Amino acid sequence: MILKSTASCLLLAVCILACTEKKKTAAPNQKRGSEKVDVYIVKTEPYSETIEVPGSIVANEVTEIHPEVSGRVVQLNVREGQFVSRGVVLARIYDGDLQAQLNKLEAQLKIAQVNENRAQQLVNIQGISKQDYDNSVLAVKNIQADMALVKTEISRTIVRAPFSGKMGLKEISPGAYVSPATVIATINQVSALKIDFTVPEKYTGQILNGQIVNFTVEGSPRAYTAKVMARESNITVTNRSLTVRGLVTGSTQGLIPGSFAKVTINFAPRPNTVFIPTQSVIPNIRGKQVLLVTGGKALFSDVETGARDSSRVEILKGLKQGDTILTTGIMTTRPGSKIRINKIVN
């Protein structure tokens, strides 16, 4: 009897202890059913997006200087790094053989013209036929045509500046044998400069002719401006970007064609833009979500993001003004959990 009584007491004590532990365990779980968090109330605001893209300074005009004919350079007037005017003689190719041909044709022309005059007098008195006179006239015209051809060949031995600009470094020396494939030097028209830059595909609709962009270059503390003058007719498939060309406005001091530029583009402000704290966005394999407070409970909402700054991210789709989203407790809050608001961060 004593043993049975003792066993009954022990069994009763174990049951009481188990019930007590169950109540203690249940208490924290009941508390976890109501999450205390900070929230952000969504609002709209005007926003002007700014992006930075790479660019390159380019000359208004640039070309390599090539001779039109093959031959030996007898004169070279390339002044490296100096400005030259359009039409200035930069080089001369040997033309002695062409000059000899021209002298020969000039002598032949004089004789032909004398024969033409004599034939004119004879045909007037019917001393020769009209056919003989026409032949003398044709001989003069043939020689004149040959002379024009030789003069053209002589003019092609003279290399001139195609436009006013700054000469680069010369690639040949006097006496060199050159051909039309030979580069004599490069000339850049730097009285006006341009800048080429690329913008991502999604911004192409916001780039307009006449739009002002700002840029800086390495090695210069100055800030420069340019006006958009043209856009490429197609988007580059490899990087999905559009090439844009601007004309540098104001001073071009310190700018050298080929220099790398950092271009800053300010777009027109959008009036009703939604921004939320960056920590509120939850990335996952399907996209991005936020925890939305609806009816005192937390619910997931899919969102589409856009621009970012140091602490905020733009929401393009998924939220509207007045929505309440979580900014803390995001990792521990489950969908459907009751929410107790600790504070509104905005």
Coordinates of C-alpha atoms in Angstrom, one line a residue:
M1 CA 0.0 0.0 0.0
I2 CA 2.8 2.4 0.9
L3 CA 4.5 1.7 -2.5
K4 CA 1.3 2.2 -4.5
S5 CA 0.7 5.5 -2.6
T6 CA 4.3 6.7 -3.3
A7 CA 4.0 5.8 -7.0
S8 CA 0.7 7.7 -7.3
C9 CA 2.3 10.8 -5.8
L10 CA 5.2 10.7 -8.1
L11 CA 3.0 10.3 -11.2
L12 CA 0.9 13.3 -10.1
A13 CA 4.0 15.4 -9.6
V14 CA 5.3 14.6 -13.1
C15 CA 1.9 15.6 -14.6
I16 CA 1.8 18.9 -12.7
L17 CA 5.4 19.7 -13.8
A18 CA 4.6 18.9 -17.4
C19 CA 1.6 21.1 -17.4
T20 CA 3.6 23.9 -15.9
E21 CA 6.4 23.6 -18.6
K22 CA 3.7 23.6 -21.3
K23 CA 2.2 26.8 -20.0
K24 CA 5.7 28.4 -19.9
T25 CA 6.4 27.3 -23.4
A26 CA 3.1 28.5 -24.7
A27 CA 3.5 32.0 -23.3
P28 CA 6.4 33.1 -25.6
N29 CA 4.6 31.6 -28.5
Q30 CA 1.6 33.7 -27.7
K31 CA 3.8 36.7 -27.6
R32 CA 5.3 35.8 -31.0
G33 CA 1.9 36.0 -32.6
S34 CA 2.0 39.8 -32.4
E35 CA 5.2 41.4 -33.9
K36 CA 6.3 44.8 -32.7
V37 CA 7.9 46.6 -35.7
D38 CA 8.8 50.0 -37.2
V39 CA 6.9 50.9 -40.4
Y40 CA 7.1 53.4 -43.2
I41 CA 4.0 55.0 -44.8
V42 CA 4.4 55.2 -48.5
K43 CA 4.2 58.7 -50.1
T44 CA 4.8 60.2 -53.5
E45 CA 7.3 63.0 -54.3
P46 CA 8.8 64.7 -57.3
Y47 CA 12.1 63.1 -58.3
S48 CA 14.7 64.1 -60.9
E49 CA 16.9 61.1 -61.8
T50 CA 20.6 61.6 -62.4
I51 CA 22.9 59.1 -64.1
E52 CA 26.6 59.0 -64.9
V53 CA 27.9 57.4 -68.1
P54 CA 31.3 57.3 -69.8
G55 CA 32.1 59.4 -72.8
S56 CA 34.9 60.4 -75.2
I57 CA 36.0 63.8 -76.5
V58 CA 36.1 63.9 -80.3
A59 CA 37.2 66.6 -82.8
N60 CA 34.6 68.4 -84.8
E61 CA 36.4 67.0 -87.9
V62 CA 39.4 64.6 -88.0
T63 CA 41.1 62.9 -90.9
E64 CA 44.4 61.2 -91.9
I65 CA 46.4 63.0 -94.6
H66 CA 47.2 60.7 -97.6
P67 CA 48.8 61.6 -100.9
E68 CA 46.7 60.9 -104.0
V69 CA 49.6 59.5 -106.1
S70 CA 52.7 57.4 -105.6
G71 CA 56.1 59.1 -105.7
R72 CA 59.0 60.6 -103.8
V73 CA 58.3 63.4 -101.3
V74 CA 60.3 66.5 -102.4
Q75 CA 58.8 68.9 -100.0
L76 CA 57.2 68.4 -96.5
N77 CA 55.6 71.4 -94.7
V78 CA 53.9 69.5 -91.8
R79 CA 54.3 71.7 -88.7
E80 CA 53.7 69.2 -85.8
G81 CA 51.2 70.5 -83.3
Q82 CA 50.6 73.7 -85.1
F83 CA 47.4 75.2 -86.6
V84 CA 47.1 75.3 -90.4
S85 CA 44.5 76.9 -92.7
R86 CA 42.5 75.1 -95.2
G87 CA 44.3 74.7 -98.6
V88 CA 47.8 75.1 -97.1
V89 CA 50.4 73.0 -99.0
L90 CA 51.6 70.2 -96.6
A91 CA 53.7 68.1 -99.1
R92 CA 54.7 67.9 -102.7
I93 CA 55.4 64.7 -104.6
Y94 CA 58.0 64.6 -107.5
D95 CA 56.3 65.8 -110.7
G96 CA 59.3 66.3 -113.0
D97 CA 58.1 63.8 -115.6
L98 CA 54.6 65.4 -115.6
Q99 CA 56.1 68.8 -116.1
A100 CA 58.1 67.5 -119.1
Q101 CA 54.9 66.1 -120.6
L102 CA 53.2 69.5 -120.1
N103 CA 56.1 71.4 -121.8
K104 CA 55.9 69.0 -124.7
L105 CA 52.2 69.5 -125.1
E106 CA 52.5 73.3 -124.9
A107 CA 55.0 73.2 -127.8
Q108 CA 52.7 70.9 -129.8
L109 CA 49.8 73.3 -129.1
K110 CA 51.6 76.3 -130.5
I111 CA 52.3 74.4 -133.8
A112 CA 48.7 73.1 -133.9
Q113 CA 47.3 76.6 -133.4
V114 CA 49.5 77.9 -136.3
N115 CA 48.2 75.1 -138.5
E116 CA 44.7 75.9 -137.5
N117 CA 45.1 79.6 -138.4
R118 CA 46.7 78.7 -141.8
A119 CA 43.9 76.2 -142.5
Q120 CA 41.3 78.9 -141.7
Q121 CA 42.8 81.2 -144.3
L122 CA 42.9 78.5 -146.9
V123 CA 39.4 77.3 -146.4
N124 CA 38.2 80.9 -146.8
I125 CA 39.6 80.9 -150.3
Q126 CA 38.6 77.3 -150.9
G127 CA 42.3 76.3 -151.0
I128 CA 41.5 73.2 -148.8
S129 CA 38.4 71.2 -148.0
K130 CA 36.2 71.8 -145.0
Q131 CA 37.3 68.3 -143.7
D132 CA 41.0 69.4 -143.7
Y133 CA 40.1 72.5 -141.7
D134 CA 38.0 70.5 -139.2
N135 CA 41.0 68.1 -138.7
S136 CA 43.2 71.0 -137.8
V137 CA 40.7 72.3 -135.3
L138 CA 40.4 68.8 -133.8
A139 CA 44.1 68.5 -133.4
V140 CA 44.2 71.7 -131.3
K141 CA 41.3 70.4 -129.1
N142 CA 43.0 67.0 -128.5
I143 CA 46.2 68.7 -127.4
Q144 CA 44.3 71.0 -125.0
A145 CA 42.5 68.0 -123.5
D146 CA 45.8 66.2 -123.0
M147 CA 47.2 69.3 -121.3
A148 CA 44.2 69.5 -119.0
L149 CA 44.8 65.8 -118.0
V150 CA 48.5 66.4 -117.3
K151 CA 47.7 69.5 -115.2
T152 CA 45.2 67.5 -113.2
E153 CA 47.9 64.9 -112.6
I154 CA 50.3 67.6 -111.5
S155 CA 47.8 69.1 -109.1
R156 CA 47.4 65.6 -107.5
T157 CA 51.1 65.7 -106.5
I158 CA 50.4 68.6 -104.2
V159 CA 49.0 67.6 -100.7
R160 CA 46.9 70.3 -99.1
A161 CA 45.1 70.7 -95.7
P162 CA 41.4 69.6 -96.3
F163 CA 40.3 72.0 -93.6
S164 CA 41.6 74.4 -90.9
G165 CA 42.9 72.5 -87.9
K166 CA 45.7 71.4 -85.7
M167 CA 48.3 69.1 -87.1
G168 CA 49.4 65.9 -85.4
L169 CA 52.8 64.2 -85.6
K170 CA 54.2 63.6 -89.0
E171 CA 54.7 60.0 -90.1
I172 CA 57.2 60.5 -92.9
S173 CA 60.3 62.5 -93.8
P174 CA 61.4 64.4 -96.9
G175 CA 62.6 62.0 -99.6
A176 CA 60.4 59.1 -98.5
Y177 CA 58.5 57.2 -101.2
V178 CA 54.8 57.3 -100.6
S179 CA 51.6 55.8 -102.0
P180 CA 47.9 56.6 -101.5
A181 CA 48.0 54.2 -98.5
T182 CA 50.7 56.2 -96.7
V183 CA 49.7 58.3 -93.8
I184 CA 51.5 61.7 -93.8
A185 CA 49.9 63.1 -90.6
T186 CA 46.6 63.5 -88.9
I187 CA 44.7 66.8 -88.7
N188 CA 42.0 67.6 -86.1
Q189 CA 39.6 70.5 -86.3
V190 CA 39.5 71.6 -82.6
S191 CA 37.9 75.0 -83.0
A192 CA 34.7 73.1 -82.0
L193 CA 34.7 69.8 -80.0
K194 CA 32.1 67.1 -79.6
I195 CA 31.5 64.4 -77.0
D196 CA 30.2 60.9 -77.6
F197 CA 28.6 58.9 -74.8
T198 CA 26.3 56.0 -74.4
V199 CA 23.1 55.7 -72.3
P200 CA 21.3 52.5 -71.3
E201 CA 18.3 51.5 -73.4
K202 CA 15.7 52.4 -70.8
Y203 CA 16.7 56.1 -70.9
T204 CA 16.6 56.5 -74.7
G205 CA 13.2 58.1 -74.6
Q206 CA 14.4 60.8 -72.2
I207 CA 17.4 62.0 -74.4
L208 CA 16.3 64.9 -76.5
N209 CA 18.1 67.1 -79.0
G210 CA 19.1 70.4 -77.3
Q211 CA 19.3 68.8 -73.9
I212 CA 22.3 70.0 -71.7
V213 CA 24.6 67.5 -70.1
N214 CA 27.6 68.1 -67.8
F215 CA 31.0 66.3 -67.9
T216 CA 34.5 66.3 -66.5
V217 CA 37.7 64.9 -67.8
E218 CA 40.8 63.4 -66.1
G219 CA 43.5 65.9 -65.2
S220 CA 41.2 68.9 -65.2
P221 CA 39.3 70.4 -62.3
R222 CA 36.9 72.2 -64.6
A223 CA 33.3 71.3 -65.3
Y224 CA 32.2 71.4 -68.9
T225 CA 28.8 71.4 -70.6
A226 CA 27.6 70.1 -74.0
K227 CA 24.3 70.2 -75.9
V228 CA 22.9 67.0 -77.4
M229 CA 23.0 67.4 -81.2
A230 CA 22.3 63.9 -82.5
R231 CA 21.6 60.3 -81.6
E232 CA 22.6 57.1 -83.3
S233 CA 19.8 55.6 -85.4
N234 CA 19.9 52.2 -83.6
I235 CA 20.6 50.7 -80.3
T236 CA 23.9 48.6 -79.9
V237 CA 22.8 45.0 -79.6
T238 CA 25.9 43.9 -77.6
N239 CA 25.3 46.2 -74.6
R240 CA 21.8 47.5 -75.2
S241 CA 22.8 51.2 -75.2
L242 CA 22.3 54.2 -77.4
T243 CA 25.3 56.3 -78.6
V244 CA 24.6 60.1 -78.3
R245 CA 26.7 63.0 -79.6
G246 CA 26.8 66.4 -78.0
L247 CA 28.5 69.7 -79.1
V248 CA 30.7 71.2 -76.3
T249 CA 29.5 74.6 -75.4
G250 CA 31.5 77.3 -73.8
S251 CA 35.3 77.0 -73.3
T252 CA 37.1 74.0 -74.6
Q253 CA 40.4 74.8 -72.8
G254 CA 42.0 71.6 -71.5
L255 CA 40.0 69.3 -73.7
I256 CA 41.9 67.0 -76.0
P257 CA 40.3 64.7 -78.6
G258 CA 40.2 61.1 -77.4
S259 CA 40.1 62.1 -73.7
F260 CA 37.9 60.0 -71.4
A261 CA 35.0 61.9 -70.0
K262 CA 32.5 61.3 -67.1
V263 CA 29.1 62.5 -68.3
T264 CA 26.4 63.5 -65.8
I265 CA 22.8 63.6 -67.2
N266 CA 19.9 65.2 -65.2
F267 CA 16.5 64.0 -66.5
A268 CA 13.3 66.0 -66.2
P269 CA 11.6 65.5 -62.8
R270 CA 8.8 62.9 -62.4
P271 CA 6.0 64.3 -60.2
N272 CA 4.6 61.2 -58.4
T273 CA 7.6 58.9 -57.6
V274 CA 7.5 56.4 -54.8
F275 CA 10.6 55.8 -52.7
I276 CA 11.0 53.4 -49.7
P277 CA 13.9 52.5 -47.4
T278 CA 16.2 50.1 -49.0
Q279 CA 16.0 47.6 -46.1
S280 CA 12.3 47.1 -46.7
V281 CA 12.9 45.3 -50.0
I282 CA 13.2 41.5 -49.8
P283 CA 14.9 39.9 -52.8
N284 CA 14.0 36.3 -53.8
I285 CA 14.2 34.0 -56.8
R286 CA 10.9 35.3 -58.2
G287 CA 11.7 39.0 -57.9
K288 CA 11.4 41.5 -55.0
Q289 CA 8.8 41.8 -52.3
V290 CA 7.9 44.0 -49.3
L291 CA 5.9 43.2 -46.2
L292 CA 2.7 45.2 -46.4
V293 CA 0.6 45.9 -43.3
T294 CA -3.1 45.3 -44.1
G295 CA -5.8 45.0 -41.5
G296 CA -3.2 44.8 -38.8
K297 CA -1.5 41.8 -40.4
A298 CA 1.7 41.4 -42.5
L299 CA 1.3 40.3 -46.1
F300 CA 3.8 39.9 -48.9
S301 CA 3.5 42.2 -51.9
D302 CA 5.5 41.9 -55.1
V303 CA 7.2 45.1 -56.3
E304 CA 9.2 46.3 -59.2
T305 CA 12.2 48.6 -58.4
G306 CA 13.9 51.4 -60.3
A307 CA 16.4 54.0 -59.4
R308 CA 18.4 54.0 -56.1
D309 CA 20.2 56.4 -53.9
S310 CA 22.3 55.9 -50.8
S311 CA 19.4 54.8 -48.6
R312 CA 16.2 54.5 -50.7
V313 CA 15.0 52.6 -53.7
E314 CA 12.3 53.6 -56.2
I315 CA 9.2 51.5 -56.5
L316 CA 7.8 51.4 -60.0
K317 CA 4.9 48.9 -59.4
G318 CA 3.3 47.2 -56.4
L319 CA 2.8 50.1 -53.9
K320 CA 0.7 53.3 -53.8
Q321 CA 0.5 56.3 -51.6
G322 CA -0.7 55.6 -48.1
D323 CA 0.4 51.9 -48.0
T324 CA 2.2 50.9 -44.8
I325 CA 5.3 48.7 -45.0
L326 CA 7.7 47.1 -42.5
T327 CA 11.2 48.5 -42.0
T328 CA 12.2 46.3 -39.1
G329 CA 11.5 42.7 -38.1
I330 CA 11.4 41.7 -41.8
M331 CA 13.4 38.5 -41.4
T332 CA 11.3 37.3 -38.4
T333 CA 7.8 38.3 -39.4
R334 CA 5.7 35.7 -41.1
P335 CA 2.8 36.4 -43.5
G336 CA -0.4 36.7 -41.6
S337 CA 1.3 37.7 -38.4
K338 CA -0.4 40.3 -36.3
I339 CA 1.5 43.6 -36.3
R340 CA 2.1 46.1 -33.4
I341 CA 3.5 49.3 -34.6
N342 CA 6.5 50.5 -32.5
K343 CA 7.0 53.8 -34.5
I344 CA 6.5 55.3 -37.9
V345 CA 10.0 56.1 -39.3
N346 CA 8.9 58.9 -41.6

